[in-house]
Coordinates of C-alpha atoms (C1' of nucleotides) in Angstrom, one line a residue:
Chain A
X5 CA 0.0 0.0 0.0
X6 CA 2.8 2.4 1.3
X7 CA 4.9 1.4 -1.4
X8 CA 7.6 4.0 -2.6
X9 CA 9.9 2.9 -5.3
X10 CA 8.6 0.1 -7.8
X11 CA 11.3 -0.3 -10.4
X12 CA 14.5 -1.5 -8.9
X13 CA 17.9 -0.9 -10.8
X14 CA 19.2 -4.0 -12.5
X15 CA 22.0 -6.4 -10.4
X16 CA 21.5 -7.5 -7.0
X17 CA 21.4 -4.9 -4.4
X18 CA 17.7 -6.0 -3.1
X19 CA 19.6 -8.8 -1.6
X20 CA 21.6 -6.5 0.5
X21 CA 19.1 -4.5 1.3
X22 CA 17.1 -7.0 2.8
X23 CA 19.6 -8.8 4.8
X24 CA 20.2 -4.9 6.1
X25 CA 16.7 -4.3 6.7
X26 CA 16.6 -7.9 8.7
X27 CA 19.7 -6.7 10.5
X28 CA 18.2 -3.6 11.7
X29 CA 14.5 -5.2 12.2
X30 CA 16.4 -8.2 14.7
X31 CA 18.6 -5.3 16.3
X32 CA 15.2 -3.5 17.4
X33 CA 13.1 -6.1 18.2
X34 CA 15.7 -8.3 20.1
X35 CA 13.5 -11.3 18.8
X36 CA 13.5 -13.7 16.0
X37 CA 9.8 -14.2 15.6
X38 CA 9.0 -10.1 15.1
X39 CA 11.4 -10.1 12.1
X40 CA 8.5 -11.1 9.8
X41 CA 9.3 -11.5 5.8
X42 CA 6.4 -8.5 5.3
X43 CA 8.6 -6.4 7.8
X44 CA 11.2 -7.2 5.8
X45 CA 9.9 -6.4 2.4
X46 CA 8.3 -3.9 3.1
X47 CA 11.1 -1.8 5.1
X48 CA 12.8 -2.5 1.7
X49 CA 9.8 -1.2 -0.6
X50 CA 9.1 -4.2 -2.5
X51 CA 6.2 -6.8 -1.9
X52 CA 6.8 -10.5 -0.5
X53 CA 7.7 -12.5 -3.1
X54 CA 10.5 -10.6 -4.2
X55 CA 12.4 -12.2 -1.0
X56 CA 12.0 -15.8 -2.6
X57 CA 14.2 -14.3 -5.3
X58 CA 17.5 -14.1 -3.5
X59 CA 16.5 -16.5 -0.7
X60 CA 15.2 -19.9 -0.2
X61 CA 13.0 -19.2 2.8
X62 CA 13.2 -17.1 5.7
X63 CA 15.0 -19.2 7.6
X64 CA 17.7 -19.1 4.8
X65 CA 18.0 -15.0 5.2
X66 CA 18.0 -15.5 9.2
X67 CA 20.8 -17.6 8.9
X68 CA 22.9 -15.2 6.7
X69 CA 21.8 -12.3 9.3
X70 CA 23.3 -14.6 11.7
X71 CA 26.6 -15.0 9.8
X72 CA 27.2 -11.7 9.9
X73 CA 26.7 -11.0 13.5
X74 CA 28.6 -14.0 14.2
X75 CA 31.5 -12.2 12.0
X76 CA 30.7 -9.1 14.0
X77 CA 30.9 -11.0 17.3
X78 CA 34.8 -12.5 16.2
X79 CA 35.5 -9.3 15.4
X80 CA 34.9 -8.0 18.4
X81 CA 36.5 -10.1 20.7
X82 CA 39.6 -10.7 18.3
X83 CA 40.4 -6.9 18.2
X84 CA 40.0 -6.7 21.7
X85 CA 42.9 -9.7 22.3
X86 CA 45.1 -8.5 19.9
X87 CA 45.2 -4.7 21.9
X88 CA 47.7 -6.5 24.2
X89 CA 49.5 -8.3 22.0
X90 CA 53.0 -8.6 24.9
X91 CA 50.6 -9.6 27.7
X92 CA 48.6 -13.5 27.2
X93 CA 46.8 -12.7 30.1
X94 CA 45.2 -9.1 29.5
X95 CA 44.8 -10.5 26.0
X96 CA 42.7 -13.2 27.4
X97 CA 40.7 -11.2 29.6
X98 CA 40.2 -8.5 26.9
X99 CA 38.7 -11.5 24.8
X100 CA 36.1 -12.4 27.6
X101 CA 34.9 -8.9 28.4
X102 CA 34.9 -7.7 24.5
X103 CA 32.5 -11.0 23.9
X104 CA 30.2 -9.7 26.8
X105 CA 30.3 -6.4 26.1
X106 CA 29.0 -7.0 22.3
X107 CA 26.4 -9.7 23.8
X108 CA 25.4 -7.1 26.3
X109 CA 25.1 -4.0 23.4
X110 CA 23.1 -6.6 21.5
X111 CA 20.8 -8.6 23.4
X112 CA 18.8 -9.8 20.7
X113 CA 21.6 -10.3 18.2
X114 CA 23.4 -12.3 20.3
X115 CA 20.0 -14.5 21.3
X116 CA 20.2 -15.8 18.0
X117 CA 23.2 -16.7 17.5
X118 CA 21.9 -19.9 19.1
X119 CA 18.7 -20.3 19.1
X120 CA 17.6 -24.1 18.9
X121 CA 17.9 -26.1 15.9
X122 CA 19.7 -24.1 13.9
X123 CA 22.0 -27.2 12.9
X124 CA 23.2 -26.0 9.5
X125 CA 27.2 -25.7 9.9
X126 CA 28.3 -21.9 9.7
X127 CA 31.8 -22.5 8.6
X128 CA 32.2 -21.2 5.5
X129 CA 35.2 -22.4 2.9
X130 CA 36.8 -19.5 3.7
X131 CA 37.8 -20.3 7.4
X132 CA 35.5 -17.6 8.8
X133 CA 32.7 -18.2 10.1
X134 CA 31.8 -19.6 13.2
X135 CA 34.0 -21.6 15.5
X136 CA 37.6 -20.3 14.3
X137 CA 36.5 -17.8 17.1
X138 CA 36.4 -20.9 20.2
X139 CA 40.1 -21.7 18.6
X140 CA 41.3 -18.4 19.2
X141 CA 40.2 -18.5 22.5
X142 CA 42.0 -21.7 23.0
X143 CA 45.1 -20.3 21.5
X144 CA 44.8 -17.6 23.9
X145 CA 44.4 -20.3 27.1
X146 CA 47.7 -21.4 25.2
X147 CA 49.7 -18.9 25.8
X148 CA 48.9 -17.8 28.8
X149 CA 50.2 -21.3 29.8
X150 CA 53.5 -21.2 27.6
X151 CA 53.8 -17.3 29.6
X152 CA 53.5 -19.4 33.3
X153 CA 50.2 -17.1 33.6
X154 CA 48.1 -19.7 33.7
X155 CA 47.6 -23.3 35.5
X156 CA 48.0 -26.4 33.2
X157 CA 45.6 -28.3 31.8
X158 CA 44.0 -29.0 28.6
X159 CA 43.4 -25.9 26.8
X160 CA 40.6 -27.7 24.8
X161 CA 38.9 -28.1 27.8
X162 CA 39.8 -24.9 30.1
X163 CA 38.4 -22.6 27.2
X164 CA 35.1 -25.2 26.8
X165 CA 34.6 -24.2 30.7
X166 CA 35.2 -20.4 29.6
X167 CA 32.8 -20.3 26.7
X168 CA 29.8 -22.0 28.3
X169 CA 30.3 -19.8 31.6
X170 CA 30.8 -16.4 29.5
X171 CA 27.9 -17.9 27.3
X172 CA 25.5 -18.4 30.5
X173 CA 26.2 -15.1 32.0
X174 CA 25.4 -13.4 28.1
X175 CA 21.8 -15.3 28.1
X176 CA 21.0 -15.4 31.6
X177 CA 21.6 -12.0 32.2
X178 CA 19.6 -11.2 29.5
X179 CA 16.6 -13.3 30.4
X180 CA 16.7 -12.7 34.3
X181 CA 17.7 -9.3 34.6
X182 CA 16.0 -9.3 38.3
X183 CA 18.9 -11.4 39.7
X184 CA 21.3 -10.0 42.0
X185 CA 24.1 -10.2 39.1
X186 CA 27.5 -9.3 40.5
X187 CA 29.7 -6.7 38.6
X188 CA 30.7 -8.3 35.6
X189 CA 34.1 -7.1 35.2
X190 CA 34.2 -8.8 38.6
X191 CA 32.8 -12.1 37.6
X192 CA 34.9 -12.3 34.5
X193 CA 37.8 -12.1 37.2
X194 CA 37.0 -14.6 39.3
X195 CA 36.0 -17.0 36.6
X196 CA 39.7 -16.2 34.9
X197 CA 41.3 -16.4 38.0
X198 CA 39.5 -19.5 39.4
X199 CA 39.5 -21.9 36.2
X200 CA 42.9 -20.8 34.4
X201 CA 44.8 -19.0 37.3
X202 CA 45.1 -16.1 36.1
X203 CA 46.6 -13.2 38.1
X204 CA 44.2 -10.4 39.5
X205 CA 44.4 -7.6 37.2
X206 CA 47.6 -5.7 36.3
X207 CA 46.7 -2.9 33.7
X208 CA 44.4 -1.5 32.2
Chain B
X28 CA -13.2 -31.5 12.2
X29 CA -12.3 -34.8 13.9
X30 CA -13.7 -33.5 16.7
X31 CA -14.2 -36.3 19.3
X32 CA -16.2 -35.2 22.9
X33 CA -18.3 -32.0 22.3
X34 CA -20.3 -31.5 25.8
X35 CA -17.1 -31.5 28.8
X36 CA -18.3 -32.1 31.9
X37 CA -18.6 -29.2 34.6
X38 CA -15.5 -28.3 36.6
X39 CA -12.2 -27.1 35.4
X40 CA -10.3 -30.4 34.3
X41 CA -10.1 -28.9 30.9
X42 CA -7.5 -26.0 31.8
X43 CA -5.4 -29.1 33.8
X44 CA -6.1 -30.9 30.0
X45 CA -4.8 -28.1 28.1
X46 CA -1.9 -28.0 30.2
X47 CA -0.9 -31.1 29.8
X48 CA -1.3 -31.4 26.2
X49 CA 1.0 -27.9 25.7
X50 CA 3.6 -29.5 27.8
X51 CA 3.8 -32.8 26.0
X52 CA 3.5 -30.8 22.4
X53 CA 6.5 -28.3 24.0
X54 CA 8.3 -32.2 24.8
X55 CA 7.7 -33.4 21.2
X56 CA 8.8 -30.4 19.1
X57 CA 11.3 -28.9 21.1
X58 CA 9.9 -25.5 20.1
X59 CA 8.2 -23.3 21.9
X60 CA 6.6 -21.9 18.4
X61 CA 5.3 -25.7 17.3
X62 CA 3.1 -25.1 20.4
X63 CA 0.1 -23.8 18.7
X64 CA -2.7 -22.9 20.1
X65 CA -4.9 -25.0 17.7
X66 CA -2.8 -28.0 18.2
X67 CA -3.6 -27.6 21.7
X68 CA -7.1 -27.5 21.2
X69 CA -6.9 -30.5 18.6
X70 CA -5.2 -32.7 20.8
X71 CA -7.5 -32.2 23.7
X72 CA -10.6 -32.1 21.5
X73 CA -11.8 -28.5 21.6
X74 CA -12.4 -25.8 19.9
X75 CA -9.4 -22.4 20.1
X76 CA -12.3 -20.1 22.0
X77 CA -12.5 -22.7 24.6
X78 CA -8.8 -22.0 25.5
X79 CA -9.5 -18.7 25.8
X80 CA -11.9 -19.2 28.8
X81 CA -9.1 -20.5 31.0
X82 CA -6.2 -18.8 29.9
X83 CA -5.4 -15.0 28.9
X84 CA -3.9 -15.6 26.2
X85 CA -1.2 -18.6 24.4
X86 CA 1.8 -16.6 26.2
X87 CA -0.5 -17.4 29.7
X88 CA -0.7 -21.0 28.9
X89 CA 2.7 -21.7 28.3
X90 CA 4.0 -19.3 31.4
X91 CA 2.6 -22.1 33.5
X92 CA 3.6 -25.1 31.7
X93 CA 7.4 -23.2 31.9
X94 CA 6.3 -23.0 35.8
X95 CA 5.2 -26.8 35.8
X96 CA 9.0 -27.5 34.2
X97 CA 10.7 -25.3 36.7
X98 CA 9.2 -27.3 39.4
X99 CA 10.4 -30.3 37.7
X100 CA 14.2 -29.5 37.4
X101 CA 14.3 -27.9 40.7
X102 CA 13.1 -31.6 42.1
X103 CA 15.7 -33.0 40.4
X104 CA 18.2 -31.3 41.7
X105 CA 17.2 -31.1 44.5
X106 CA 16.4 -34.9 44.9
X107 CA 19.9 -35.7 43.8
X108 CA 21.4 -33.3 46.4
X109 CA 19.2 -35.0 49.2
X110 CA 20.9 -38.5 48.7
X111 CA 24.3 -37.0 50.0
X112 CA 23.2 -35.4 53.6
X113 CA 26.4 -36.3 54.8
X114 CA 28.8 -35.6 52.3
X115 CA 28.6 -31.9 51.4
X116 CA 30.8 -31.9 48.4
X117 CA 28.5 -35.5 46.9
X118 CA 25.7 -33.7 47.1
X119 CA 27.0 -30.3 45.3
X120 CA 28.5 -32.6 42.0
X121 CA 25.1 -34.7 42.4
X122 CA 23.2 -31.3 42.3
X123 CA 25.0 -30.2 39.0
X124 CA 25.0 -33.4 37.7
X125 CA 21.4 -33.6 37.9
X126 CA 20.8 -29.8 36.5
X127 CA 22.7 -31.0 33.1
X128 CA 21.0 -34.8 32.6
X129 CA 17.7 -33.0 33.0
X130 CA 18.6 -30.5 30.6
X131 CA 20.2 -33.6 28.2
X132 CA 16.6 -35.2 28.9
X133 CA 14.9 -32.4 28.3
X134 CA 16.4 -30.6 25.5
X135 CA 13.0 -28.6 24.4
X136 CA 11.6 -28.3 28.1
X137 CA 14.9 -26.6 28.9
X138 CA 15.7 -24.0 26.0
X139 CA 11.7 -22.3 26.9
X140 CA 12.9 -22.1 30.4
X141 CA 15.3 -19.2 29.6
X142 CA 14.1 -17.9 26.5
X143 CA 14.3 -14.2 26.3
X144 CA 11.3 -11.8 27.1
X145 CA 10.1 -13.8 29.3
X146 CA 10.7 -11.2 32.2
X147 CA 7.7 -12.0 34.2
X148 CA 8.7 -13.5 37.5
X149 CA 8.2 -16.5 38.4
X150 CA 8.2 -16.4 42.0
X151 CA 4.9 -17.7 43.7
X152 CA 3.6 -16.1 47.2
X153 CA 4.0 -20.1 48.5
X154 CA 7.6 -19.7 47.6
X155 CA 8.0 -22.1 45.0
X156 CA 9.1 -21.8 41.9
X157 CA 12.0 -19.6 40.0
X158 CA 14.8 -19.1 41.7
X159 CA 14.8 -20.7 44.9
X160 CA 16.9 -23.4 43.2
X161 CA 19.4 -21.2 43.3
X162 CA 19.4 -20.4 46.9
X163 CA 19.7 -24.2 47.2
X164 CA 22.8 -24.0 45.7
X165 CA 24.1 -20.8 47.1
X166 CA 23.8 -23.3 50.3
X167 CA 25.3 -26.4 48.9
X168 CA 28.6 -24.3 48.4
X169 CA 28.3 -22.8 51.6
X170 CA 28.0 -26.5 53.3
X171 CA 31.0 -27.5 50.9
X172 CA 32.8 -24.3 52.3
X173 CA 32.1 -25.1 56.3
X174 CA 33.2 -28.6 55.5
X175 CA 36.4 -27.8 54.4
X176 CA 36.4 -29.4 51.2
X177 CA 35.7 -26.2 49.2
X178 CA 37.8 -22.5 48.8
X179 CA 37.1 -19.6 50.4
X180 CA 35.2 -16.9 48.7
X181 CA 31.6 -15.2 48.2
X182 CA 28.9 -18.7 47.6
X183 CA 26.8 -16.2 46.1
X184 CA 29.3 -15.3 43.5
X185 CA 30.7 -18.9 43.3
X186 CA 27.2 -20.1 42.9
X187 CA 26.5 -17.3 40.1
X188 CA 29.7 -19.0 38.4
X189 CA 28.5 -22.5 38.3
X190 CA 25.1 -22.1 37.2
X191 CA 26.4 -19.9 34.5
X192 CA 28.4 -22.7 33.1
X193 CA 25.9 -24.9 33.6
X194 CA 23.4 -22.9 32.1
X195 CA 25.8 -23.0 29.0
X196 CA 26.4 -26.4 28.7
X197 CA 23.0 -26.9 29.0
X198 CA 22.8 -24.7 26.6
X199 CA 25.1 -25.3 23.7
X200 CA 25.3 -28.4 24.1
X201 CA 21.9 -28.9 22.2
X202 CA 22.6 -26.2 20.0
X203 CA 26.0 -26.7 19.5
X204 CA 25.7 -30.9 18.7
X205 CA 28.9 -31.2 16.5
X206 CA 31.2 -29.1 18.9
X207 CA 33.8 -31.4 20.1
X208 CA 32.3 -31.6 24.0
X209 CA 34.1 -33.4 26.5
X210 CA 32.4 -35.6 28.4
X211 CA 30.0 -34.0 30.5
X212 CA 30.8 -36.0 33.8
X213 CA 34.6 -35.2 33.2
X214 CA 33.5 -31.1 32.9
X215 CA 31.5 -31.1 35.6
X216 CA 34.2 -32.0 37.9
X217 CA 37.3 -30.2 36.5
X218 CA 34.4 -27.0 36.9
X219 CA 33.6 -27.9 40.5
X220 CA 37.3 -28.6 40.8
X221 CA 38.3 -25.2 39.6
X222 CA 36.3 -22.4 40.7
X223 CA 35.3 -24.2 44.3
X224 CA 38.0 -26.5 44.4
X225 CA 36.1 -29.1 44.9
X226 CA 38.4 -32.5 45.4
X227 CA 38.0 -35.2 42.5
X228 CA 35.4 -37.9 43.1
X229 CA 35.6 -39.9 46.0
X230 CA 32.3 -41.9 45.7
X231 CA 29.1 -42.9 43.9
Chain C
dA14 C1' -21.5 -21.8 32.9
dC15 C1' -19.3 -23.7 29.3
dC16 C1' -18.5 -24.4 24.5
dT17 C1' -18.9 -23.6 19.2
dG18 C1' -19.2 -21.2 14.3
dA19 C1' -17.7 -17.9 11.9
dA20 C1' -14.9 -14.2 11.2
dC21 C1' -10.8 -10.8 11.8
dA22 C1' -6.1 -9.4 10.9
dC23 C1' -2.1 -11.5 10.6
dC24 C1' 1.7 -14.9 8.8
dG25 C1' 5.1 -17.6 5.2
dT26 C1' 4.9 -19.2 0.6
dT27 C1' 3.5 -20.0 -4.3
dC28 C1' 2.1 -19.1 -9.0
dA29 C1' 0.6 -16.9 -12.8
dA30 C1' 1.2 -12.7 -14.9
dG31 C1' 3.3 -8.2 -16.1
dT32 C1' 7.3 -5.2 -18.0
Chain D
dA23 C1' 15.7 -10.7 -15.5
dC24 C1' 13.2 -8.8 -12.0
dC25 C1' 9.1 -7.6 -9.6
dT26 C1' 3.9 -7.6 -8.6
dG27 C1' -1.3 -9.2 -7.7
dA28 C1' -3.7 -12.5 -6.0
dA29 C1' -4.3 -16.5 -3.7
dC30 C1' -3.3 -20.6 -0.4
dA31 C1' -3.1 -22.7 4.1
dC32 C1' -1.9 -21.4 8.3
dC33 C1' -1.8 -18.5 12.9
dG34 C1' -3.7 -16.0 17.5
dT35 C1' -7.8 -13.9 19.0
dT36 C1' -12.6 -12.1 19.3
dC37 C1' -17.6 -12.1 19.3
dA38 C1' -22.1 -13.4 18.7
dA39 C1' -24.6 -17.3 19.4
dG40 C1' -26.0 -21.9 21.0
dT41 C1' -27.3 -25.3 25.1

DNA sequence: ACCTGAACACCGTTCAAGT
DNA sequence: ACCTGAACACCGTTCAAGT
């Protein structure tokens, strides 16, 4: 009804657009099931069936909104380590609190990064994607041991015990914001401190 | 259309029916959005209006079946704990133990738990409910911690760190099914090992 | 008091048709 | 090659009506 513009230029920018309108429409909602194709399509200025051009089905354009938050997510967490790249240990700690920082500035963004059933693989042939980002974190563990920073132990596992704690505190926080959460800087200390030994903080 | 029992006795045994036909279709699918409202009806052989008479609205319905759930796991854990009253640090691992095979058990029943914008409380005026399961494990530390076979430290906080990880395995574990995950038993006690310091398995 | 029939405004998706 | 109009089978919810 509100339609603006009807002719689209040739080549496939529509597709961008709409995986940018989806983007903003998860970002404001902070829930899957409000992103609805019409929302989509019609933020864009074109009707519903154009969607089924460039994608399969919605769940097909969710997943590539979630491959690029996913990228955003690595980003974040990567440039945060590699601010101290002489000290293993800030480097490691930078890693945890850049990952809850992002998950905290986007609640509903990072919700769906795993949300049930989506099974589908995210790696992509190009190595990015999405678990290159637990082996960072691993290689981070790593060298924290090789430094005498951290406890031994089997990175593999120390950085599973990381990942699932920093994961529960990004989606519990979010879903029970009434609980009496500690600081987070705080908790992200004592989980460093207590599972890989790391020091108290030095700098920064 | 295959509508089996038209005239329902008096009394409210349907809203208990409805219930329990949400909670086994939440079991089945394992998503809170296969739960509709017309397969409610359908399985319980109504019509949607009559839901509407005992619940609100779907959200209502499936508040309490989360409720009904929460009751569940916190029996668990609980139940586990209970078989240890004499070995403090038994009955914290049996506790956690418990948490993630009734999360592994209940894979569907668990995700709806947590999901997000769900920010009604859940506490009920008899007490039960949400998050006294927590305080029950704010207290196992603390007996852990008088019995000398845990660390020092704030239980609250130390309690905030172990559900958080639990929550995460719990978690990403079901949507996460090709990560390479350690054995769960094995995690469980490196974690309680770690951040409580929890000696290695004695018994059971 | 309890339940149904029929309708409303939505949703994802498809298909023939337009340019 | 790219997009629309119109329809399909769904969904949650409401309202008048039946007994």
């Amino acid at each position: 009804m509100a339609r603006r513009r009807n002719a689209r230029g040739h080549g496939d920018r529509l597709r961008e657009e709409l995986l940018d309108a989806a983007e903003e429409l998860l970002a404001e909602a902070g829930d899957e099931r409000e992103v609805t194709v019409r929302a989509v399509v019609e933020k864009v200025g074109v009707t519903p069936p154009s969607l089924y051009l460039h994608f399969d089905d919605k769940a097909a354009l969710i997943r590539e909104v979630v491959a690029r938050r996913f990228g955003a997510l690595a980003a974040a967490t990567s440039t945060a380590a590699s601010q101290h790249p002489d000290d293993p240990a800030a480097a490691l700690r930078a890693g945890v609190r850049a990952y809850l920082g992002w998950a905290r500035d986007n609640p509903g963004g990072y919700a769906v990064l795993f949300s049930t059933h989506r099974e589908t693989q995210l790696l992509r042939p190009d190595g990015t994607g999405g678990s290159d980002a637990f082996d960072n974190l691993v290689e981070r563990v790593r060298r924290c041991q090789e430094a005498g920073v951290a406890r031994d132990g089997d990175p593999h596992l120390l950085a599973t015990l990381i990942w699932s704690a920093e994961h529960g505190i990004a989606t519990l926080s979010v879903a029970r914001p009434h609980f009496p959460w500690p600081d987070v800087d705080h908790l992200i200390d004592e989980l460093l401190q207590r599972v890989v030994g790391l020091p108290g903080r030095v700098s920064s």
